[in-house]
mmCIF file of C-alpha atoms in Angstrom:
data_model
loop_
_atom_site.group_PDB
_atom_site.id
_atom_site.type_symbol
_atom_site.label_atom_id
_atom_site.label_comp_id
_atom_site.label_asym_id
_atom_site.label_seq_id
_atom_site.Cartn_x
_atom_site.Cartn_y
_atom_site.Cartn_z
ATOM 1 C CA MET A 194 -69.942 -0.760 53.132
ATOM 2 C CA SER A 195 -72.757 1.617 52.292
ATOM 3 C CA SER A 196 -76.089 -0.034 51.527
ATOM 4 C CA ASN A 197 -76.743 2.613 48.852
ATOM 5 C CA SER A 198 -74.070 1.192 46.557
ATOM 6 C CA GLU A 199 -75.254 -2.055 44.959
ATOM 7 C CA PRO A 200 -71.812 -3.358 43.838
ATOM 8 C CA GLU A 201 -70.446 -3.158 47.371
ATOM 9 C CA GLN A 202 -73.293 -5.377 48.594
ATOM 10 C CA GLN A 203 -71.961 -8.366 46.657
ATOM 11 C CA PRO A 204 -68.915 -10.108 48.119
ATOM 12 C CA LEU A 205 -66.193 -10.966 45.639
ATOM 13 C CA LEU A 206 -65.963 -14.464 47.108
ATOM 14 C CA GLN A 207 -69.358 -15.968 47.826
ATOM 15 C CA ALA A 208 -69.654 -17.794 51.123
ATOM 16 C CA ALA A 209 -70.692 -21.410 50.919
ATOM 17 C CA ASP A 210 -73.787 -22.619 52.758
ATOM 18 C CA SER A 211 -71.597 -24.809 54.943
ATOM 19 C CA ASP A 212 -70.098 -23.697 58.229
ATOM 20 C CA HIS A 213 -66.781 -21.865 57.858
ATOM 21 C CA GLY A 214 -65.402 -22.984 61.156
ATOM 22 C CA GLY A 215 -66.733 -20.041 63.092
ATOM 23 C CA LEU A 216 -65.448 -17.426 60.632
ATOM 24 C CA VAL A 217 -68.735 -16.270 59.043
ATOM 25 C CA ARG A 218 -71.524 -15.592 61.509
ATOM 26 C CA ARG A 219 -75.089 -15.855 60.259
ATOM 27 C CA THR A 220 -78.113 -14.817 62.238
ATOM 28 C CA ALA A 221 -81.475 -16.547 62.091
ATOM 29 C CA GLY A 222 -83.111 -13.318 61.000
ATOM 30 C CA SER A 223 -80.796 -12.809 58.036
ATOM 31 C CA LYS A 224 -81.469 -16.355 56.802
ATOM 32 C CA ARG A 225 -85.236 -15.858 57.117
ATOM 33 C CA ASP A 226 -85.070 -12.544 55.260
ATOM 34 C CA SER A 227 -83.035 -14.124 52.480
ATOM 35 C CA LEU A 228 -85.541 -16.954 52.007
ATOM 36 C CA GLU A 229 -88.517 -14.590 52.023
ATOM 37 C CA SER A 230 -86.793 -12.399 49.448
ATOM 38 C CA SER A 231 -86.237 -15.416 47.210
ATOM 39 C CA ARG A 232 -89.898 -16.448 47.472
ATOM 40 C CA SER A 233 -91.048 -12.977 46.500
ATOM 41 C CA LEU A 234 -89.057 -13.076 43.258
ATOM 42 C CA SER A 235 -90.767 -16.168 41.855
ATOM 43 C CA ASP A 236 -93.194 -18.940 42.641
ATOM 44 C CA GLY A 237 -90.555 -20.800 44.568
ATOM 45 C CA SER A 238 -88.320 -22.029 41.787
ATOM 46 C CA LEU A 239 -85.479 -19.812 42.939
ATOM 47 C CA LEU A 240 -85.268 -21.602 46.257
ATOM 48 C CA SER A 241 -83.211 -24.309 44.621
ATOM 49 C CA GLN A 242 -80.723 -21.789 43.226
ATOM 50 C CA PRO A 243 -77.602 -20.674 45.133
ATOM 51 C CA HIS A 244 -78.414 -17.576 47.164
ATOM 52 C CA HIS A 245 -76.063 -14.660 46.846
ATOM 53 C CA GLY A 246 -76.884 -12.663 49.960
ATOM 54 C CA ARG A 247 -75.752 -9.252 50.924
ATOM 55 C CA LEU A 248 -72.301 -8.941 52.394
ATOM 56 C CA GLU A 249 -73.837 -7.455 55.546
ATOM 57 C CA ASP A 250 -75.820 -10.694 55.997
ATOM 58 C CA ASP A 251 -72.805 -12.946 55.548
ATOM 59 C CA VAL A 252 -70.139 -11.088 57.482
ATOM 60 C CA LEU A 253 -70.934 -9.076 60.586
ATOM 61 C CA PRO A 254 -68.077 -6.988 62.003
ATOM 62 C CA GLU A 255 -67.298 -7.900 65.566
ATOM 63 C CA GLU A 256 -66.057 -5.556 68.265
ATOM 64 C CA SER A 257 -63.188 -6.264 70.605
ATOM 65 C CA VAL A 258 -64.023 -6.802 74.263
ATOM 66 C CA LEU A 259 -61.802 -3.786 74.896
ATOM 67 C CA GLY A 260 -63.916 -1.637 72.583
ATOM 68 C CA ARG A 261 -62.917 0.387 69.541
ATOM 69 C CA ASN A 262 -60.072 2.492 70.904
ATOM 70 C CA ILE A 263 -58.040 3.007 67.722
ATOM 71 C CA GLY A 264 -58.753 6.221 65.830
ATOM 72 C CA TRP A 265 -57.315 7.347 62.491
ATOM 73 C CA LYS A 266 -54.002 8.602 63.896
ATOM 74 C CA SER A 267 -53.352 5.459 65.919
ATOM 75 C CA ALA A 268 -54.350 3.315 62.934
ATOM 76 C CA TYR A 269 -51.933 5.233 60.713
ATOM 77 C CA ILE A 270 -49.119 4.634 63.193
ATOM 78 C CA ILE A 271 -49.923 0.907 63.340
ATOM 79 C CA ALA A 272 -49.430 0.775 59.568
ATOM 80 C CA ILE A 273 -46.561 3.211 58.991
ATOM 81 C CA SER A 274 -44.642 2.197 62.110
ATOM 82 C CA ARG A 275 -44.755 -1.416 60.946
ATOM 83 C CA VAL A 276 -43.384 -0.376 57.555
ATOM 84 C CA ILE A 277 -40.726 2.097 58.694
ATOM 85 C CA GLY A 278 -38.776 -0.121 61.016
ATOM 86 C CA SER A 279 -35.165 -1.014 60.553
ATOM 87 C CA GLY A 280 -35.368 -1.532 56.788
ATOM 88 C CA ILE A 281 -34.664 1.985 55.560
ATOM 89 C CA PHE A 282 -31.904 2.387 58.164
ATOM 90 C CA ALA A 283 -30.180 -0.904 57.348
ATOM 91 C CA VAL A 284 -31.086 -2.228 53.883
ATOM 92 C CA PRO A 285 -29.951 0.526 51.415
ATOM 93 C CA GLY A 286 -26.252 -0.186 51.912
ATOM 94 C CA VAL A 287 -26.766 -3.915 51.374
ATOM 95 C CA ILE A 288 -28.812 -3.324 48.209
ATOM 96 C CA LEU A 289 -26.275 -0.880 46.769
ATOM 97 C CA LYS A 290 -23.481 -3.364 47.370
ATOM 98 C CA SER A 291 -25.461 -6.036 45.496
ATOM 99 C CA VAL A 292 -26.611 -4.063 42.437
ATOM 100 C CA GLY A 293 -23.529 -1.846 42.205
ATOM 101 C CA SER A 294 -24.998 1.532 41.182
ATOM 102 C CA VAL A 295 -27.092 4.351 42.585
ATOM 103 C CA GLY A 296 -29.447 4.501 39.600
ATOM 104 C CA LEU A 297 -30.362 0.826 39.720
ATOM 105 C CA THR A 298 -30.861 1.036 43.484
ATOM 106 C CA LEU A 299 -33.401 3.851 43.139
ATOM 107 C CA VAL A 300 -35.214 1.999 40.344
ATOM 108 C CA LEU A 301 -35.597 -1.041 42.597
ATOM 109 C CA TRP A 302 -37.122 1.079 45.363
ATOM 110 C CA VAL A 303 -39.709 2.494 42.940
ATOM 111 C CA LEU A 304 -40.432 -0.928 41.414
ATOM 112 C CA GLY A 305 -40.821 -2.398 44.880
ATOM 113 C CA ALA A 306 -43.441 0.235 45.746
ATOM 114 C CA VAL A 307 -45.435 -0.636 42.612
ATOM 115 C CA VAL A 308 -45.428 -4.364 43.380
ATOM 116 C CA VAL A 309 -46.343 -3.729 47.016
ATOM 117 C CA ALA A 310 -49.248 -1.526 45.883
ATOM 118 C CA CYS A 311 -50.651 -4.481 43.910
ATOM 119 C CA GLY A 312 -50.508 -6.674 46.990
ATOM 120 C CA LEU A 313 -52.069 -3.927 49.088
ATOM 121 C CA ALA A 314 -55.029 -3.762 46.691
ATOM 122 C CA VAL A 315 -55.812 -7.416 47.419
ATOM 123 C CA SER A 316 -55.462 -6.835 51.147
ATOM 124 C CA LEU A 317 -57.808 -3.835 50.996
ATOM 125 C CA GLU A 318 -60.397 -5.811 49.029
ATOM 126 C CA TYR A 319 -60.466 -8.541 51.652
ATOM 127 C CA GLY A 320 -60.292 -6.098 54.552
ATOM 128 C CA CYS A 321 -63.282 -4.075 53.350
ATOM 129 C CA MET A 322 -65.260 -7.230 52.598
ATOM 130 C CA LEU A 323 -64.391 -8.891 55.935
ATOM 131 C CA PRO A 324 -63.815 -6.063 58.432
ATOM 132 C CA ARG A 325 -62.690 -8.239 61.325
ATOM 133 C CA SER A 326 -59.475 -8.775 63.226
ATOM 134 C CA GLY A 327 -57.289 -11.635 62.105
ATOM 135 C CA GLY A 328 -56.037 -10.561 58.704
ATOM 136 C CA GLU A 329 -54.873 -13.496 56.616
ATOM 137 C CA LYS A 330 -56.454 -16.020 58.975
ATOM 138 C CA VAL A 331 -59.915 -14.616 58.279
ATOM 139 C CA TYR A 332 -59.345 -14.279 54.539
ATOM 140 C CA LEU A 333 -57.961 -17.785 54.036
ATOM 141 C CA GLU A 334 -60.712 -19.413 56.094
ATOM 142 C CA PHE A 335 -63.353 -17.526 54.136
ATOM 143 C CA THR A 336 -61.813 -18.480 50.791
ATOM 144 C CA TYR A 337 -60.924 -22.097 51.661
ATOM 145 C CA PRO A 338 -63.470 -23.381 54.220
ATOM 146 C CA ARG A 339 -62.526 -27.002 53.522
ATOM 147 C CA PRO A 340 -60.637 -28.922 54.853
ATOM 148 C CA ARG A 341 -61.761 -27.441 58.132
ATOM 149 C CA PHE A 342 -59.009 -25.790 60.223
ATOM 150 C CA LEU A 343 -56.441 -26.178 57.423
ATOM 151 C CA ALA A 344 -56.123 -22.430 56.822
ATOM 152 C CA SER A 345 -56.067 -21.582 60.527
ATOM 153 C CA THR A 346 -53.412 -24.241 61.153
ATOM 154 C CA ILE A 347 -51.192 -22.828 58.409
ATOM 155 C CA VAL A 348 -51.584 -19.317 59.805
ATOM 156 C CA ALA A 349 -50.884 -20.609 63.321
ATOM 157 C CA VAL A 350 -47.605 -22.191 62.223
ATOM 158 C CA GLN A 351 -46.598 -18.998 60.427
ATOM 159 C CA ALA A 352 -47.568 -16.799 63.385
ATOM 160 C CA VAL A 353 -45.678 -18.888 65.935
ATOM 161 C CA LEU A 354 -42.540 -19.593 63.913
ATOM 162 C CA LEU A 355 -42.220 -16.464 61.755
ATOM 163 C CA GLY A 356 -44.483 -13.850 63.312
ATOM 164 C CA PHE A 357 -42.081 -11.846 65.447
ATOM 165 C CA THR A 358 -39.626 -9.577 63.661
ATOM 166 C CA ALA A 359 -36.478 -10.956 65.194
ATOM 167 C CA SER A 360 -34.401 -8.972 62.700
ATOM 168 C CA ASN A 361 -35.684 -5.679 64.121
ATOM 169 C CA CYS A 362 -34.814 -6.821 67.641
ATOM 170 C CA ILE A 363 -31.271 -7.626 66.505
ATOM 171 C CA ILE A 364 -30.889 -4.316 64.655
ATOM 172 C CA PHE A 365 -32.122 -2.502 67.769
ATOM 173 C CA SER A 366 -29.361 -4.257 69.683
ATOM 174 C CA GLN A 367 -26.728 -3.428 67.044
ATOM 175 C CA TYR A 368 -27.504 0.292 67.072
ATOM 176 C CA VAL A 369 -27.520 0.423 70.875
ATOM 177 C CA HIS A 370 -24.068 -1.195 70.921
ATOM 178 C CA TYR A 371 -22.886 1.235 68.232
ATOM 179 C CA ALA A 372 -24.213 4.307 70.070
ATOM 180 C CA LEU A 373 -22.704 3.250 73.398
ATOM 181 C CA ASP A 374 -19.422 2.239 71.730
ATOM 182 C CA LEU A 375 -19.676 -1.306 73.061
ATOM 183 C CA GLU A 376 -18.112 -4.353 71.469
ATOM 184 C CA PRO A 377 -21.032 -6.496 70.242
ATOM 185 C CA THR A 378 -20.975 -10.239 70.803
ATOM 186 C CA ASP A 379 -23.536 -12.819 69.754
ATOM 187 C CA PHE A 380 -24.675 -13.230 73.344
ATOM 188 C CA SER A 381 -24.957 -9.506 74.109
ATOM 189 C CA LYS A 382 -26.888 -8.774 70.907
ATOM 190 C CA LYS A 383 -29.348 -11.619 71.459
ATOM 191 C CA PHE A 384 -29.730 -10.820 75.154
ATOM 192 C CA LEU A 385 -30.569 -7.165 74.491
ATOM 193 C CA ALA A 386 -32.987 -8.196 71.740
ATOM 194 C CA LEU A 387 -34.706 -10.591 74.157
ATOM 195 C CA VAL A 388 -34.956 -7.862 76.803
ATOM 196 C CA LEU A 389 -36.609 -5.537 74.265
ATOM 197 C CA LEU A 390 -39.167 -8.156 73.264
ATOM 198 C CA THR A 391 -39.932 -9.046 76.885
ATOM 199 C CA VAL A 392 -40.468 -5.421 77.923
ATOM 200 C CA ILE A 393 -42.781 -4.778 74.963
ATOM 201 C CA THR A 394 -44.809 -7.903 75.709
ATOM 202 C CA VAL A 395 -45.258 -6.855 79.341
ATOM 203 C CA ILE A 396 -46.330 -3.330 78.334
ATOM 204 C CA HIS A 397 -48.986 -4.568 75.908
ATOM 205 C CA SER A 398 -50.185 -7.198 78.380
ATOM 206 C CA VAL A 399 -50.514 -4.975 81.451
ATOM 207 C CA TRP A 400 -50.973 -1.422 80.151
ATOM 208 C CA TYR A 401 -53.081 -1.683 76.981
ATOM 209 C CA LYS A 402 -53.843 2.010 76.344
ATOM 210 C CA ALA A 403 -50.409 3.102 77.539
ATOM 211 C CA GLY A 404 -48.865 0.707 75.022
ATOM 212 C CA ILE A 405 -50.880 2.336 72.227
ATOM 213 C CA ARG A 406 -49.669 5.785 73.303
ATOM 214 C CA ILE A 407 -46.044 4.648 73.454
ATOM 215 C CA GLN A 408 -46.117 3.068 69.997
ATOM 216 C CA ASN A 409 -47.846 6.180 68.625
ATOM 217 C CA PHE A 410 -45.035 8.330 70.018
ATOM 218 C CA LEU A 411 -42.319 6.048 68.624
ATOM 219 C CA GLY A 412 -44.086 5.983 65.271
ATOM 220 C CA TRP A 413 -44.011 9.762 64.945
ATOM 221 C CA VAL A 414 -40.383 9.743 66.099
ATOM 222 C CA LYS A 415 -39.326 7.483 63.233
ATOM 223 C CA VAL A 416 -41.271 9.482 60.632
ATOM 224 C CA GLY A 417 -39.696 12.659 61.976
ATOM 225 C CA LEU A 418 -36.269 11.016 61.955
ATOM 226 C CA VAL A 419 -36.456 10.203 58.241
ATOM 227 C CA ILE A 420 -37.672 13.731 57.439
ATOM 228 C CA PHE A 421 -34.827 15.126 59.549
ATOM 229 C CA MET A 422 -32.338 13.036 57.543
ATOM 230 C CA VAL A 423 -33.718 14.410 54.289
ATOM 231 C CA PHE A 424 -33.393 18.033 55.412
ATOM 232 C CA ALA A 425 -29.891 17.361 56.749
ATOM 233 C CA ALA A 426 -28.843 15.976 53.370
ATOM 234 C CA LEU A 427 -30.443 18.954 51.628
ATOM 235 C CA TYR A 428 -28.368 21.274 53.796
ATOM 236 C CA VAL A 429 -25.242 19.320 52.856
ATOM 237 C CA VAL A 430 -25.995 19.511 49.134
ATOM 238 C CA ILE A 431 -26.779 23.244 49.156
ATOM 239 C CA PHE A 432 -24.052 24.577 51.441
ATOM 240 C CA GLN A 433 -21.339 21.935 50.900
ATOM 241 C CA PRO A 434 -19.868 22.162 54.422
ATOM 242 C CA ALA A 435 -16.583 20.498 55.198
ATOM 243 C CA GLN A 436 -16.350 17.746 57.765
ATOM 244 C CA THR A 437 -13.933 16.089 60.113
ATOM 245 C CA VAL A 438 -13.694 12.306 60.010
ATOM 246 C CA GLY A 439 -11.246 10.917 62.503
ATOM 247 C CA ASN A 440 -8.199 13.154 62.311
ATOM 248 C CA SER A 441 -8.649 14.095 58.660
ATOM 249 C CA PHE A 442 -10.409 17.100 57.167
ATOM 250 C CA GLN A 443 -12.578 16.231 54.158
ATOM 251 C CA THR A 444 -15.118 17.794 51.852
ATOM 252 C CA ARG A 445 -18.390 16.189 50.905
ATOM 253 C CA ASP A 446 -18.330 13.631 48.142
ATOM 254 C CA GLN A 447 -20.848 14.091 45.315
ATOM 255 C CA SER A 448 -19.349 11.537 42.898
ATOM 256 C CA ALA A 449 -22.396 9.271 43.204
ATOM 257 C CA TRP A 450 -24.416 11.444 40.856
ATOM 258 C CA ASP A 451 -21.633 11.698 38.256
ATOM 259 C CA THR A 452 -21.642 7.933 37.781
ATOM 260 C CA LEU A 453 -25.318 7.131 38.312
ATOM 261 C CA TRP A 454 -25.363 3.793 36.453
ATOM 262 C CA GLU A 455 -21.716 2.840 36.676
ATOM 263 C CA GLY A 456 -21.118 -0.682 37.958
ATOM 264 C CA SER A 457 -24.737 -1.841 37.578
ATOM 265 C CA ASP A 458 -25.298 -5.577 37.906
ATOM 266 C CA TRP A 459 -28.327 -6.512 35.786
ATOM 267 C CA SER A 460 -28.238 -10.249 36.458
ATOM 268 C CA PHE A 461 -31.596 -11.788 37.328
ATOM 269 C CA GLY A 462 -30.335 -13.374 40.538
ATOM 270 C CA THR A 463 -28.960 -10.107 41.889
ATOM 271 C CA LEU A 464 -32.063 -8.103 40.992
ATOM 272 C CA SER A 465 -34.455 -10.658 42.472
ATOM 273 C CA THR A 466 -32.658 -10.921 45.813
ATOM 274 C CA SER A 467 -32.309 -7.139 46.021
ATOM 275 C CA LEU A 468 -36.002 -6.723 45.242
ATOM 276 C CA PHE A 469 -36.858 -9.078 48.088
ATOM 277 C CA LYS A 470 -34.860 -6.822 50.407
ATOM 278 C CA VAL A 471 -36.920 -3.870 49.180
ATOM 279 C CA PHE A 472 -40.097 -5.849 49.901
ATOM 280 C CA TYR A 473 -38.800 -6.420 53.426
ATOM 281 C CA SER A 474 -38.598 -2.665 53.919
ATOM 282 C CA TYR A 475 -42.180 -2.194 52.679
ATOM 283 C CA ALA A 476 -43.623 -5.106 54.664
ATOM 284 C CA GLY A 477 -46.447 -4.306 57.055
ATOM 285 C CA LEU A 478 -48.873 -2.133 55.092
ATOM 286 C CA SER A 479 -51.628 -4.644 55.880
ATOM 287 C CA ASN A 480 -50.805 -4.642 59.589
ATOM 288 C CA LEU A 481 -54.022 -2.766 60.378
ATOM 289 C CA ASN A 482 -56.069 -5.661 58.961
ATOM 290 C CA ASN A 483 -55.071 -7.712 61.994
ATOM 291 C CA VAL A 484 -56.797 -5.422 64.527
ATOM 292 C CA LEU A 485 -59.912 -4.146 62.727
ATOM 293 C CA ASN A 486 -62.163 -5.127 65.645
ATOM 294 C CA GLU A 487 -60.491 -2.369 67.656
ATOM 295 C CA VAL A 488 -60.615 0.315 64.933
ATOM 296 C CA LYS A 489 -63.280 3.006 64.781
ATOM 297 C CA ASP A 490 -65.148 2.963 61.434
ATOM 298 C CA PRO A 491 -62.900 0.112 60.234
ATOM 299 C CA VAL A 492 -63.679 0.060 56.495
ATOM 300 C CA ARG A 493 -63.243 3.774 55.853
ATOM 301 C CA THR A 494 -60.207 3.970 58.137
ATOM 302 C CA LEU A 495 -58.554 0.961 56.495
ATOM 303 C CA LYS A 496 -58.876 2.447 53.011
ATOM 304 C CA SER A 497 -57.488 5.874 53.834
ATOM 305 C CA VAL A 498 -54.784 4.733 56.251
ATOM 306 C CA SER A 499 -53.329 2.016 54.006
ATOM 307 C CA ILE A 500 -53.063 4.235 50.929
ATOM 308 C CA THR A 501 -51.644 7.133 52.944
ATOM 309 C CA ALA A 502 -49.068 4.847 54.559
ATOM 310 C CA LEU A 503 -47.966 3.480 51.164
ATOM 311 C CA VAL A 504 -47.490 6.957 49.667
ATOM 312 C CA THR A 505 -45.679 8.155 52.791
ATOM 313 C CA ALA A 506 -43.331 5.171 52.856
ATOM 314 C CA CYS A 507 -42.505 5.409 49.144
ATOM 315 C CA LEU A 508 -41.651 9.122 49.309
ATOM 316 C CA LEU A 509 -39.653 8.844 52.528
ATOM 317 C CA TYR A 510 -37.692 5.834 51.284
ATOM 318 C CA LEU A 511 -36.689 7.531 48.041
ATOM 319 C CA LEU A 512 -35.697 10.724 49.835
ATOM 320 C CA ALA A 513 -33.751 8.783 52.480
ATOM 321 C CA ASN A 514 -31.771 6.943 49.794
ATOM 322 C CA VAL A 515 -30.999 10.236 48.078
ATOM 323 C CA ALA A 516 -29.843 11.585 51.445
ATOM 324 C CA TYR A 517 -27.466 8.660 51.943
ATOM 325 C CA PHE A 518 -25.988 8.981 48.459
ATOM 326 C CA ALA A 519 -25.595 12.757 48.762
ATOM 327 C CA VAL A 520 -23.579 12.579 51.979
ATOM 328 C CA VAL A 521 -21.707 9.280 52.149
ATOM 329 C CA PRO A 522 -19.260 8.114 49.454
ATOM 330 C CA ILE A 523 -20.416 5.050 47.541
ATOM 331 C CA GLU A 524 -17.564 2.801 48.653
ATOM 332 C CA GLU A 525 -18.222 3.580 52.298
ATOM 333 C CA ILE A 526 -21.914 2.807 51.844
ATOM 334 C CA LYS A 527 -21.067 -0.571 50.332
ATOM 335 C CA GLU A 528 -18.850 -1.403 53.294
ATOM 336 C CA SER A 529 -21.260 -0.110 55.940
ATOM 337 C CA GLY A 530 -23.520 -3.164 55.907
ATOM 338 C CA GLN A 531 -26.553 -2.565 58.133
ATOM 339 C CA LEU A 532 -25.083 0.533 59.792
ATOM 340 C CA ILE A 533 -25.492 2.930 56.877
ATOM 341 C CA SER A 534 -27.630 5.425 58.805
ATOM 342 C CA ALA A 535 -25.108 5.506 61.661
ATOM 343 C CA LEU A 536 -22.398 6.345 59.132
ATOM 344 C CA PHE A 537 -24.633 9.038 57.629
ATOM 345 C CA PHE A 538 -25.224 10.664 61.012
ATOM 346 C CA GLU A 539 -21.555 10.504 61.983
ATOM 347 C CA ARG A 540 -20.410 12.179 58.769
ATOM 348 C CA THR A 541 -23.137 14.823 58.962
ATOM 349 C CA PHE A 542 -23.175 15.756 62.648
ATOM 350 C CA GLY A 543 -19.840 14.539 63.962
ATOM 351 C CA VAL A 544 -18.938 11.902 66.522
ATOM 352 C CA ASN A 545 -20.777 13.210 69.581
ATOM 353 C CA VAL A 546 -24.208 13.749 68.041
ATOM 354 C CA GLY A 547 -23.962 11.596 64.955
ATOM 355 C CA ARG A 548 -22.466 8.554 66.637
ATOM 356 C CA ARG A 549 -24.185 8.711 70.022
ATOM 357 C CA ILE A 550 -27.598 10.355 69.975
ATOM 358 C CA LEU A 551 -29.035 9.735 66.515
ATOM 359 C CA PRO A 552 -28.207 5.997 66.377
ATOM 360 C CA LEU A 553 -30.218 5.681 69.585
ATOM 361 C CA ALA A 554 -33.123 7.256 67.703
ATOM 362 C CA VAL A 555 -32.737 4.574 65.030
ATOM 363 C CA ALA A 556 -32.758 1.941 67.776
ATOM 364 C CA LEU A 557 -36.016 3.416 69.099
ATOM 365 C CA SER A 558 -37.398 3.240 65.570
ATOM 366 C CA ALA A 559 -36.668 -0.479 65.411
ATOM 367 C CA GLY A 560 -38.187 -0.872 68.876
ATOM 368 C CA GLY A 561 -41.355 0.905 67.738
ATOM 369 C CA ASN A 562 -41.610 -1.530 64.849
ATOM 370 C CA VAL A 563 -41.447 -4.469 67.251
ATOM 371 C CA MET A 564 -44.189 -2.853 69.368
ATOM 372 C CA VAL A 565 -46.732 -2.620 66.545
ATOM 373 C CA VAL A 566 -45.879 -6.114 65.284
ATOM 374 C CA THR A 567 -46.432 -7.548 68.762
ATOM 375 C CA PHE A 568 -49.658 -5.569 69.176
ATOM 376 C CA ALA A 569 -51.109 -6.924 65.921
ATOM 377 C CA LEU A 570 -49.809 -10.470 66.296
ATOM 378 C CA VAL A 571 -51.544 -10.868 69.648
ATOM 379 C CA SER A 572 -54.914 -10.470 67.902
ATOM 380 C CA ILE A 573 -54.075 -13.261 65.472
ATOM 381 C CA VAL A 574 -52.897 -15.613 68.216
ATOM 382 C CA LEU A 575 -56.039 -14.876 70.248
ATOM 383 C CA LEU A 576 -58.293 -15.643 67.280
ATOM 384 C CA LEU A 577 -56.424 -18.886 66.646
ATOM 385 C CA PHE A 578 -56.970 -19.880 70.270
ATOM 386 C CA LEU A 579 -60.673 -19.004 70.165
ATOM 387 C CA THR A 580 -61.073 -20.985 66.950
ATOM 388 C CA ARG A 581 -59.741 -24.091 68.671
ATOM 389 C CA VAL A 582 -61.872 -23.516 71.784
ATOM 390 C CA ASN A 583 -65.089 -23.018 69.845
#
């Protein structure tokens, strides 16, 4: 938002002269300066023309009552930890079963990253133009100020009904049951998911800074876990160690790469649903937009963090898929459902480590995702409440 760059001073979407329901704050001084500037350009004829003021005059970044406590590293974790949740540990097996081949699966992951990058560009444009907490609530209210409260009501319904990532809570529960060798039931899975969500809510409500530290730690754990998987698969490919599965002694299966496109299903319905599952795994790159009031140097941080998170997620997802296909036979991947990473760990490290310890790390990864979602969603809910109060 440098004042030295003229193009950045013009908002892409001009604010109307009417009130935007509390979204765009204007000061008396900025209005007076704008009018005086218009008078100086002509003999007064320009006063009847629409005034395109500077972005700094139309939108003033606010600061959270808690201050700006989020630096670059914490901001990066808020973005990448939202993206790398349960998706990469659960979705690849489901996608492979749908499309039928390794080659088509990898193409979908690359295509998904390209489409997500286009959406991220829009999010960055709005975020740099309106550097305030609230994300889509702020952007929709700025773009559609009338009817009043329509945009905020739509966002409120979405935040209340669809905001929490219930799927990550359930996957956390599934991996805990798998690691502890417990028989999962509908009640036990939902109960454990509810406990996770309750604990996270209490942490963010009572211990604000401690919650940020915990989610930072869990974020680095999940990034490290994916990198660890990649190196483990590389070891398998290079040294070809044998393995013990159950009571049988087997060698590693590399048939996936001999039949890269065999069994591909190119139907539009299959590709579209599989692509939506890829989008689910990439969801959350704009998570930082929801808490910009708490971010230090929000515009610069938003630009660098979002792009870095996208590149990181794309590379890690491709490498993780290659790791799965290099270690686990294709038919077993198709039958694994959402437990593909647990199967990968068990075949690579054996029952004790692969079935017990590492699935717990995946569960923590899903829990970290729920933490950053809850942290960001609270800002949206608070803004919705303040909008109604004011």
